[in-house]
Each structure stands twice: as C-alpha cells, then as structure tokens.
PDB file of C-alpha atoms in Angstrom:
ATOM      1  CA  MET A   1       4.723 -17.345 -25.163  1.00 38.00           C
ATOM      2  CA  THR A   2       7.025 -17.081 -22.169  1.00 45.00           C
ATOM      3  CA  ASP A   3       6.504 -18.200 -18.592  1.00 52.00           C
ATOM      4  CA  GLU A   4       8.753 -15.456 -17.237  1.00 57.00           C
ATOM      5  CA  PRO A   5       7.086 -13.435 -14.460  1.00 68.00           C
ATOM      6  CA  LEU A   6       5.827  -9.979 -15.405  1.00 79.00           C
ATOM      7  CA  TYR A   7       7.450  -8.415 -12.352  1.00 87.00           C
ATOM      8  CA  SER A   8      10.791  -9.195 -10.769  1.00 92.00           C
ATOM      9  CA  GLU A   9      11.002 -10.059  -7.081  1.00 94.00           C
ATOM     10  CA  ASP A  10      12.863  -6.775  -6.553  1.00 94.00           C
ATOM     11  CA  VAL A  11      10.007  -4.770  -8.105  1.00 93.00           C
ATOM     12  CA  LEU A  12       7.367  -6.585  -6.065  1.00 95.00           C
ATOM     13  CA  GLU A  13       9.342  -6.101  -2.857  1.00 96.00           C
ATOM     14  CA  ALA A  14       9.926  -2.407  -3.588  1.00 95.00           C
ATOM     15  CA  ALA A  15       6.194  -1.983  -4.155  1.00 96.00           C
ATOM     16  CA  ARG A  16       5.396  -3.838  -0.924  1.00 96.00           C
ATOM     17  CA  ILE A  17       7.716  -1.561   1.041  1.00 95.00           C
ATOM     18  CA  GLN A  18       6.268   1.555  -0.584  1.00 95.00           C
ATOM     19  CA  PHE A  19       2.691   0.595   0.225  1.00 96.00           C
ATOM     20  CA  ALA A  20       3.626  -0.252   3.826  1.00 96.00           C
ATOM     21  CA  ARG A  21       4.619   3.371   4.385  1.00 95.00           C
ATOM     22  CA  PRO A  22       2.342   6.000   5.970  1.00 94.00           C
ATOM     23  CA  VAL A  23      -0.962   6.599   4.224  1.00 96.00           C
ATOM     24  CA  ARG A  24      -3.748   8.964   5.254  1.00 95.00           C
ATOM     25  CA  PHE A  25      -7.156  10.126   4.176  1.00 95.00           C
ATOM     26  CA  LEU A  26      -6.753  13.584   2.677  1.00 95.00           C
ATOM     27  CA  MET A  27     -10.272  14.711   1.816  1.00 94.00           C
ATOM     28  CA  GLY A  28     -13.533  13.997   0.068  1.00 92.00           C
ATOM     29  CA  ALA A  29     -14.640  16.334  -2.721  1.00 91.00           C
ATOM     30  CA  ALA A  30     -18.342  16.705  -3.509  1.00 88.00           C
ATOM     31  CA  GLN A  31     -17.733  19.213  -6.311  1.00 88.00           C
ATOM     32  CA  ILE A  32     -15.054  19.518  -8.958  1.00 87.00           C
ATOM     33  CA  GLU A  33     -14.022  22.900  -7.496  1.00 90.00           C
ATOM     34  CA  GLN A  34     -13.099  21.189  -4.218  1.00 92.00           C
ATOM     35  CA  LEU A  35     -10.423  18.906  -5.671  1.00 93.00           C
ATOM     36  CA  PRO A  36      -6.954  19.265  -4.107  1.00 94.00           C
ATOM     37  CA  PRO A  37      -4.090  20.718  -6.158  1.00 94.00           C
ATOM     38  CA  ASP A  38      -2.862  18.283  -8.809  1.00 92.00           C
ATOM     39  CA  ASP A  39       0.682  18.315  -7.464  1.00 95.00           C
ATOM     40  CA  LEU A  40       1.116  14.552  -6.922  1.00 97.00           C
ATOM     41  CA  PRO A  41       0.623  11.631  -9.319  1.00 97.00           C
ATOM     42  CA  GLU A  42      -2.758   9.963  -8.855  1.00 97.00           C
ATOM     43  CA  VAL A  43      -4.419   6.676  -9.711  1.00 97.00           C
ATOM     44  CA  ALA A  44      -8.197   6.349  -9.535  1.00 96.00           C
ATOM     45  CA  PHE A  45     -10.447   3.383  -8.775  1.00 95.00           C
ATOM     46  CA  ALA A  46     -13.843   3.163 -10.454  1.00 91.00           C
ATOM     47  CA  GLY A  47     -16.486   0.474 -10.685  1.00 90.00           C
ATOM     48  CA  ARG A  48     -20.028  -0.590 -10.033  1.00 86.00           C
ATOM     49  CA  SER A  49     -21.469  -0.466  -6.539  1.00 81.00           C
ATOM     50  CA  ASN A  50     -20.427  -3.389  -4.323  1.00 87.00           C
ATOM     51  CA  VAL A  51     -17.510  -4.309  -6.598  1.00 93.00           C
ATOM     52  CA  GLY A  52     -15.104  -4.019  -3.659  1.00 93.00           C
ATOM     53  CA  LYS A  53     -13.317  -0.704  -4.221  1.00 93.00           C
ATOM     54  CA  SER A  54     -12.865   0.083  -0.533  1.00 92.00           C
ATOM     55  CA  SER A  55     -11.672  -3.430   0.251  1.00 95.00           C
ATOM     56  CA  LEU A  56      -9.125  -3.283  -2.579  1.00 97.00           C
ATOM     57  CA  ILE A  57      -7.720   0.073  -1.470  1.00 96.00           C
ATOM     58  CA  ASN A  58      -7.445  -1.219   2.106  1.00 96.00           C
ATOM     59  CA  ALA A  59      -5.687  -4.388   0.911  1.00 97.00           C
ATOM     60  CA  LEU A  60      -3.176  -2.357  -1.114  1.00 98.00           C
ATOM     61  CA  VAL A  61      -2.077  -0.366   1.936  1.00 96.00           C
ATOM     62  CA  GLY A  62      -2.492  -3.170   4.472  1.00 95.00           C
ATOM     63  CA  GLN A  63      -5.149  -1.379   6.526  1.00 91.00           C
ATOM     64  CA  ASN A  64      -8.658  -2.533   7.317  1.00 86.00           C
ATOM     65  CA  HIS A  65     -10.436   0.765   7.746  1.00 84.00           C
ATOM     66  CA  LEU A  66      -8.704   3.427   5.627  1.00 90.00           C
ATOM     67  CA  ALA A  67     -11.358   3.377   2.904  1.00 85.00           C
ATOM     68  CA  ARG A  68     -14.799   2.781   4.349  1.00 76.00           C
ATOM     69  CA  ALA A  69     -17.246   0.466   2.651  1.00 64.00           C
ATOM     70  CA  SER A  70     -20.935   1.192   3.015  1.00 54.00           C
ATOM     71  CA  ASN A  71     -23.637  -1.368   3.601  1.00 51.00           C
ATOM     72  CA  GLU A  72     -25.870   0.577   1.227  1.00 48.00           C
ATOM     73  CA  PRO A  73     -24.748   0.538  -2.439  1.00 47.00           C
ATOM     74  CA  GLY A  74     -24.143   3.938  -3.934  1.00 45.00           C
ATOM     75  CA  ARG A  75     -23.369   5.758  -0.707  1.00 46.00           C
ATOM     76  CA  THR A  76     -19.920   6.878  -1.905  1.00 57.00           C
ATOM     77  CA  ARG A  77     -20.895  10.165  -3.497  1.00 73.00           C
ATOM     78  CA  GLU A  78     -17.626  12.042  -3.223  1.00 84.00           C
ATOM     79  CA  VAL A  79     -14.222  11.710  -4.813  1.00 90.00           C
ATOM     80  CA  ASN A  80     -12.102  10.512  -1.889  1.00 92.00           C
ATOM     81  CA  PHE A  81      -8.343  11.105  -1.813  1.00 95.00           C
ATOM     82  CA  PHE A  82      -5.756   9.088   0.131  1.00 96.00           C
ATOM     83  CA  VAL A  83      -2.090  10.137   0.242  1.00 97.00           C
ATOM     84  CA  LEU A  84       0.676   7.535   0.341  1.00 96.00           C
ATOM     85  CA  GLU A  85       3.794   8.953   2.001  1.00 92.00           C
ATOM     86  CA  GLU A  86       3.261  12.289   0.203  1.00 92.00           C
ATOM     87  CA  LYS A  87       4.403  10.574  -3.025  1.00 94.00           C
ATOM     88  CA  LEU A  88       1.155   9.586  -4.710  1.00 96.00           C
ATOM     89  CA  ARG A  89      -2.593   9.639  -4.200  1.00 97.00           C
ATOM     90  CA  LEU A  90      -5.123   6.825  -4.380  1.00 97.00           C
ATOM     91  CA  VAL A  91      -8.499   8.167  -5.504  1.00 95.00           C
ATOM     92  CA  ASP A  92     -11.790   6.410  -4.754  1.00 93.00           C
ATOM     93  CA  LEU A  93     -14.433   7.493  -7.283  1.00 90.00           C
ATOM     94  CA  PRO A  94     -18.212   7.312  -6.833  1.00 83.00           C
ATOM     95  CA  GLY A  95     -19.617   4.001  -8.017  1.00 79.00           C
ATOM     96  CA  TYR A  96     -21.979   3.566 -10.932  1.00 69.00           C
ATOM     97  CA  GLY A  97     -24.993   1.346 -11.581  1.00 54.00           C
ATOM     98  CA  TRP A  98     -27.026   2.046  -8.450  1.00 43.00           C
ATOM     99  CA  ALA A  99     -30.709   1.259  -8.061  1.00 40.00           C
ATOM    100  CA  ARG A 100     -31.675   3.177  -4.919  1.00 44.00           C
ATOM    101  CA  ALA A 101     -30.521   6.751  -5.379  1.00 43.00           C
ATOM    102  CA  SER A 102     -32.776   9.181  -7.231  1.00 42.00           C
ATOM    103  CA  LYS A 103     -31.950   9.820 -10.886  1.00 52.00           C
ATOM    104  CA  THR A 104     -31.064  13.429 -10.110  1.00 51.00           C
ATOM    105  CA  THR A 105     -28.678  12.416  -7.325  1.00 43.00           C
ATOM    106  CA  VAL A 106     -27.122   9.652  -9.398  1.00 43.00           C
ATOM    107  CA  LYS A 107     -26.483  12.001 -12.290  1.00 51.00           C
ATOM    108  CA  LYS A 108     -24.841  14.524  -9.969  1.00 45.00           C
ATOM    109  CA  PHE A 109     -22.197  12.182  -8.600  1.00 42.00           C
ATOM    110  CA  GLN A 110     -21.763  10.251 -11.828  1.00 58.00           C
ATOM    111  CA  ASN A 111     -20.901  13.560 -13.477  1.00 72.00           C
ATOM    112  CA  LEU A 112     -18.468  14.376 -10.664  1.00 79.00           C
ATOM    113  CA  GLY A 113     -16.531  11.179 -11.356  1.00 80.00           C
ATOM    114  CA  ARG A 114     -16.578  11.825 -15.082  1.00 80.00           C
ATOM    115  CA  ASP A 115     -15.380  15.407 -14.667  1.00 83.00           C
ATOM    116  CA  TYR A 116     -12.499  14.198 -12.514  1.00 88.00           C
ATOM    117  CA  LEU A 117     -11.467  11.543 -15.046  1.00 86.00           C
ATOM    118  CA  ARG A 118     -11.645  13.927 -17.996  1.00 83.00           C
ATOM    119  CA  GLY A 119      -9.873  16.899 -16.526  1.00 81.00           C
ATOM    120  CA  ARG A 120      -7.239  15.763 -14.045  1.00 90.00           C
ATOM    121  CA  PRO A 121      -3.691  16.358 -15.363  1.00 92.00           C
ATOM    122  CA  SER A 122      -2.098  14.416 -12.486  1.00 95.00           C
ATOM    123  CA  LEU A 123      -4.150  11.261 -13.167  1.00 96.00           C
ATOM    124  CA  LYS A 124      -1.729   8.580 -14.364  1.00 97.00           C
ATOM    125  CA  ARG A 125      -4.161   5.675 -14.655  1.00 97.00           C
ATOM    126  CA  ALA A 126      -7.728   4.696 -13.859  1.00 96.00           C
ATOM    127  CA  TYR A 127      -8.435   1.190 -12.595  1.00 97.00           C
ATOM    128  CA  LEU A 128     -11.826  -0.103 -13.645  1.00 96.00           C
ATOM    129  CA  LEU A 129     -12.896  -2.740 -11.118  1.00 97.00           C
ATOM    130  CA  ILE A 130     -14.980  -5.647 -12.371  1.00 97.00           C
ATOM    131  CA  ASP A 131     -16.467  -8.443 -10.225  1.00 97.00           C
ATOM    132  CA  ALA A 132     -14.764 -11.627 -11.432  1.00 98.00           C
ATOM    133  CA  ARG A 133     -17.971 -13.594 -10.854  1.00 97.00           C
ATOM    134  CA  HIS A 134     -19.801 -11.542 -13.482  1.00 95.00           C
ATOM    135  CA  GLY A 135     -17.129 -10.255 -15.873  1.00 96.00           C
ATOM    136  CA  LEU A 136     -17.596  -7.229 -18.108  1.00 96.00           C
ATOM    137  CA  LYS A 137     -21.236  -6.236 -18.621  1.00 91.00           C
ATOM    138  CA  SER A 138     -22.947  -3.726 -20.904  1.00 88.00           C
ATOM    139  CA  VAL A 139     -23.078  -1.207 -18.034  1.00 83.00           C
ATOM    140  CA  ASP A 140     -19.264  -1.154 -18.094  1.00 89.00           C
ATOM    141  CA  ASN A 141     -19.138   0.012 -21.720  1.00 90.00           C
ATOM    142  CA  GLU A 142     -20.092   3.593 -20.884  1.00 85.00           C
ATOM    143  CA  PRO A 143     -17.129   4.292 -18.574  1.00 86.00           C
ATOM    144  CA  MET A 144     -14.760   2.544 -20.993  1.00 91.00           C
ATOM    145  CA  ASP A 145     -16.127   4.599 -23.889  1.00 91.00           C
ATOM    146  CA  ALA A 146     -15.667   7.780 -21.851  1.00 86.00           C
ATOM    147  CA  LEU A 147     -12.103   6.871 -20.884  1.00 90.00           C
ATOM    148  CA  ASP A 148     -11.230   6.012 -24.489  1.00 93.00           C
ATOM    149  CA  LEU A 149     -12.694   9.321 -25.663  1.00 89.00           C
ATOM    150  CA  ALA A 150     -10.788  11.278 -23.023  1.00 87.00           C
ATOM    151  CA  ALA A 151      -7.596   9.312 -23.782  1.00 92.00           C
ATOM    152  CA  VAL A 152      -7.197   8.390 -20.101  1.00 93.00           C
ATOM    153  CA  SER A 153      -5.136   5.235 -19.581  1.00 96.00           C
ATOM    154  CA  TYR A 154      -7.182   2.603 -17.753  1.00 96.00           C
ATOM    155  CA  GLN A 155      -6.730  -1.000 -16.671  1.00 98.00           C
ATOM    156  CA  ILE A 156      -9.273  -3.713 -15.901  1.00 98.00           C
ATOM    157  CA  ILE A 157      -8.925  -5.159 -12.390  1.00 98.00           C
ATOM    158  CA  LEU A 158     -10.995  -8.213 -11.536  1.00 98.00           C
ATOM    159  CA  THR A 159     -12.099  -8.319  -7.897  1.00 98.00           C
ATOM    160  CA  LYS A 160     -13.336 -11.184  -5.686  1.00 98.00           C
ATOM    161  CA  ALA A 161     -11.300 -13.649  -7.744  1.00 98.00           C
ATOM    162  CA  ASP A 162     -11.277 -16.112  -4.837  1.00 98.00           C
ATOM    163  CA  LYS A 163     -15.033 -16.565  -5.217  1.00 97.00           C
ATOM    164  CA  ILE A 164     -14.767 -18.589  -8.443  1.00 98.00           C
ATOM    165  CA  LYS A 165     -12.793 -21.644  -9.524  1.00 97.00           C
ATOM    166  CA  PRO A 166      -9.342 -21.142 -11.112  1.00 97.00           C
ATOM    167  CA  ALA A 167     -10.499 -22.420 -14.518  1.00 97.00           C
ATOM    168  CA  GLU A 168     -13.451 -20.004 -14.474  1.00 98.00           C
ATOM    169  CA  LEU A 169     -11.163 -17.152 -13.442  1.00 98.00           C
ATOM    170  CA  GLU A 170      -8.776 -17.923 -16.292  1.00 97.00           C
ATOM    171  CA  LYS A 171     -11.719 -17.763 -18.700  1.00 97.00           C
ATOM    172  CA  VAL A 172     -12.935 -14.407 -17.332  1.00 98.00           C
ATOM    173  CA  VAL A 173      -9.407 -12.955 -17.603  1.00 98.00           C
ATOM    174  CA  ALA A 174      -9.126 -14.130 -21.218  1.00 97.00           C
ATOM    175  CA  GLU A 175     -12.590 -12.797 -22.110  1.00 97.00           C
ATOM    176  CA  SER A 176     -11.806  -9.441 -20.489  1.00 97.00           C
ATOM    177  CA  GLN A 177      -8.502  -9.099 -22.330  1.00 97.00           C
ATOM    178  CA  ASN A 178     -10.206  -9.969 -25.603  1.00 97.00           C
ATOM    179  CA  ALA A 179     -12.968  -7.407 -24.968  1.00 96.00           C
ATOM    180  CA  ILE A 180     -10.504  -4.515 -24.579  1.00 97.00           C
ATOM    181  CA  LYS A 181      -8.163  -5.390 -27.448  1.00 96.00           C
ATOM    182  CA  LYS A 182      -9.488  -2.660 -29.719  1.00 94.00           C
ATOM    183  CA  ARG A 183     -10.005  -0.044 -27.038  1.00 97.00           C
ATOM    184  CA  PRO A 184      -7.335   2.641 -27.537  1.00 97.00           C
ATOM    185  CA  ALA A 185      -6.852   3.737 -23.914  1.00 97.00           C
ATOM    186  CA  ALA A 186      -7.060   0.297 -22.292  1.00 97.00           C
ATOM    187  CA  HIS A 187      -3.938  -1.266 -20.771  1.00 97.00           C
ATOM    188  CA  PRO A 188      -3.679  -4.775 -22.262  1.00 95.00           C
ATOM    189  CA  LEU A 189      -2.994  -6.557 -18.962  1.00 96.00           C
ATOM    190  CA  VAL A 190      -5.971  -7.643 -16.849  1.00 97.00           C
ATOM    191  CA  ILE A 191      -5.121  -8.365 -13.194  1.00 98.00           C
ATOM    192  CA  ALA A 192      -7.240 -10.718 -11.081  1.00 98.00           C
ATOM    193  CA  THR A 193      -7.307  -9.796  -7.390  1.00 98.00           C
ATOM    194  CA  SER A 194      -8.733 -10.935  -4.082  1.00 98.00           C
ATOM    195  CA  SER A 195      -8.697  -8.446  -1.223  1.00 97.00           C
ATOM    196  CA  GLU A 196      -9.479 -11.293   1.161  1.00 96.00           C
ATOM    197  CA  LYS A 197      -6.785 -13.742   0.002  1.00 96.00           C
ATOM    198  CA  GLY A 198      -4.201 -11.252  -1.289  1.00 97.00           C
ATOM    199  CA  LEU A 199      -4.244 -12.582  -4.861  1.00 97.00           C
ATOM    200  CA  GLY A 200      -2.908 -10.034  -7.351  1.00 97.00           C
ATOM    201  CA  ILE A 201      -2.320  -7.347  -4.728  1.00 98.00           C
ATOM    202  CA  PRO A 202       1.515  -7.354  -5.060  1.00 97.00           C
ATOM    203  CA  GLU A 203       1.224  -7.086  -8.847  1.00 97.00           C
ATOM    204  CA  LEU A 204      -1.270  -4.233  -8.659  1.00 98.00           C
ATOM    205  CA  ARG A 205       1.004  -2.351  -6.270  1.00 98.00           C
ATOM    206  CA  ALA A 206       3.817  -2.728  -8.811  1.00 97.00           C
ATOM    207  CA  GLU A 207       1.553  -1.484 -11.625  1.00 96.00           C
ATOM    208  CA  ILE A 208       0.617   1.592  -9.603  1.00 97.00           C
ATOM    209  CA  MET A 209       4.229   2.406  -8.804  1.00 96.00           C
ATOM    210  CA  MET A 210       5.240   2.100 -12.446  1.00 94.00           C
ATOM    211  CA  ALA A 211       2.253   4.111 -13.674  1.00 95.00           C
ATOM    212  CA  CYS A 212       3.094   6.924 -11.224  1.00 95.00           C
ATOM    213  CA  GLY A 213       6.841   6.782 -11.820  1.00 93.00           C
ATOM    214  CA  VAL A 214       7.455   6.304  -8.088  1.00 87.00           C
ATOM    215  CA  THR A 215      10.791   4.855  -6.995  1.00 75.00           C
ATOM    216  CA  LEU A 216      12.131   4.094  -3.536  1.00 58.00           C
TER     217      LEU A 216
END
C-alpha cells in the first residue's frame, strides 16, 4: 500500500478552476426524443430520492441554486442537463425508490433514466450516489445490474459523509468497494463526499475531468 495522494495538487487545482467557470441549466427532457444532441461529453448522477443529488451538483460548481432540490421526494421526473463552459454536461437523472408517486408514473420516469443510461454515446460515466449513513442497499442492485449489462462505466459516490463518524465512514467505504469488486462496469474507487463540508468535492471534480477527457 502507498500513502501517495490519488490526485496531484496540479490536477485538483485545474479541476477547481474548470468548475469555477460559467455553468448554466440547458434543459429538462421528459422523453428520450427530447434529449439534446450528444455533441459534448456527459457525466450523469443517479440515486435514490433524498440522496443529495442536487446538493452535490451545486457543490461541484460552487452555486447554491443551479440544481433545485425538491421538498417532496421523487419530484425530479426529467433528465436535467447543465453545461459547464460548453465543454461538458452534468446530467441529473430522475431518482429511484419513491413511495408517493403512482406506479405508472414511477415506471415512466424510471424508464426514461434507464433509456438515457443505455443509449447515450456521449455518456462517459454515471455516478451512483449512496447515502453514507445507510450504505449500499438491495434497491441499489437493480441500477448496478443495469449499468453492468449496458457496459456503462459507473462509480459509487457516498453522500452526506459528514453525518457519520470517520471510523464508520471508513467502514462504509470499505464495504462499498468490496461490494463492487466483481461488477464489470464499476470503477473501483469509492469517493466519500459532503456537499455541506466540501469533503471529496475536489477529488470528484478531478474524476469528472479525467472521465470526460477535459483539459484546461
């Protein structure tokens, strides 16, 4: 084992500068036919309702209100696109695991997210967000199975890491990495983040830049 950092200071600083540049909401697509042209590299964020997708996207770009969180779980029913300096897109996918929406409605926007993940040539990586307080659950197996089957590269991102003790967080990271060892499309590195405290945000920015092949 080595204690060398995974990312150099130069890489982290380049990523910080990139994500401080202009970013805008492009559009929300309610149907697969409405997706924008796949002419820029994209990374997508998926996860259960209330996992903190909007907060994470806002933390990445240093804005409080770019991606809007809803007080009612499951309200994000479109694929939302944000453009970072016309170089890459951040994509907010509909959540999964809701209780309130009707089964017909849930199926409709679950399928929209799945169709995007399966058929988007410009998608460089999907980030599967997991609440650090709960870790991977059985409900998370379905999206991982689908991503493995579609051969879409994905990475586990733990959110709300500031809500548990460091020793507990270390255990959740280790358990998550062990759980994905045999999954063919899973990136082996699990990143723990806190949108509130900034933990892991610089490293995730660097991962996104490298996945998209973006340089300054």
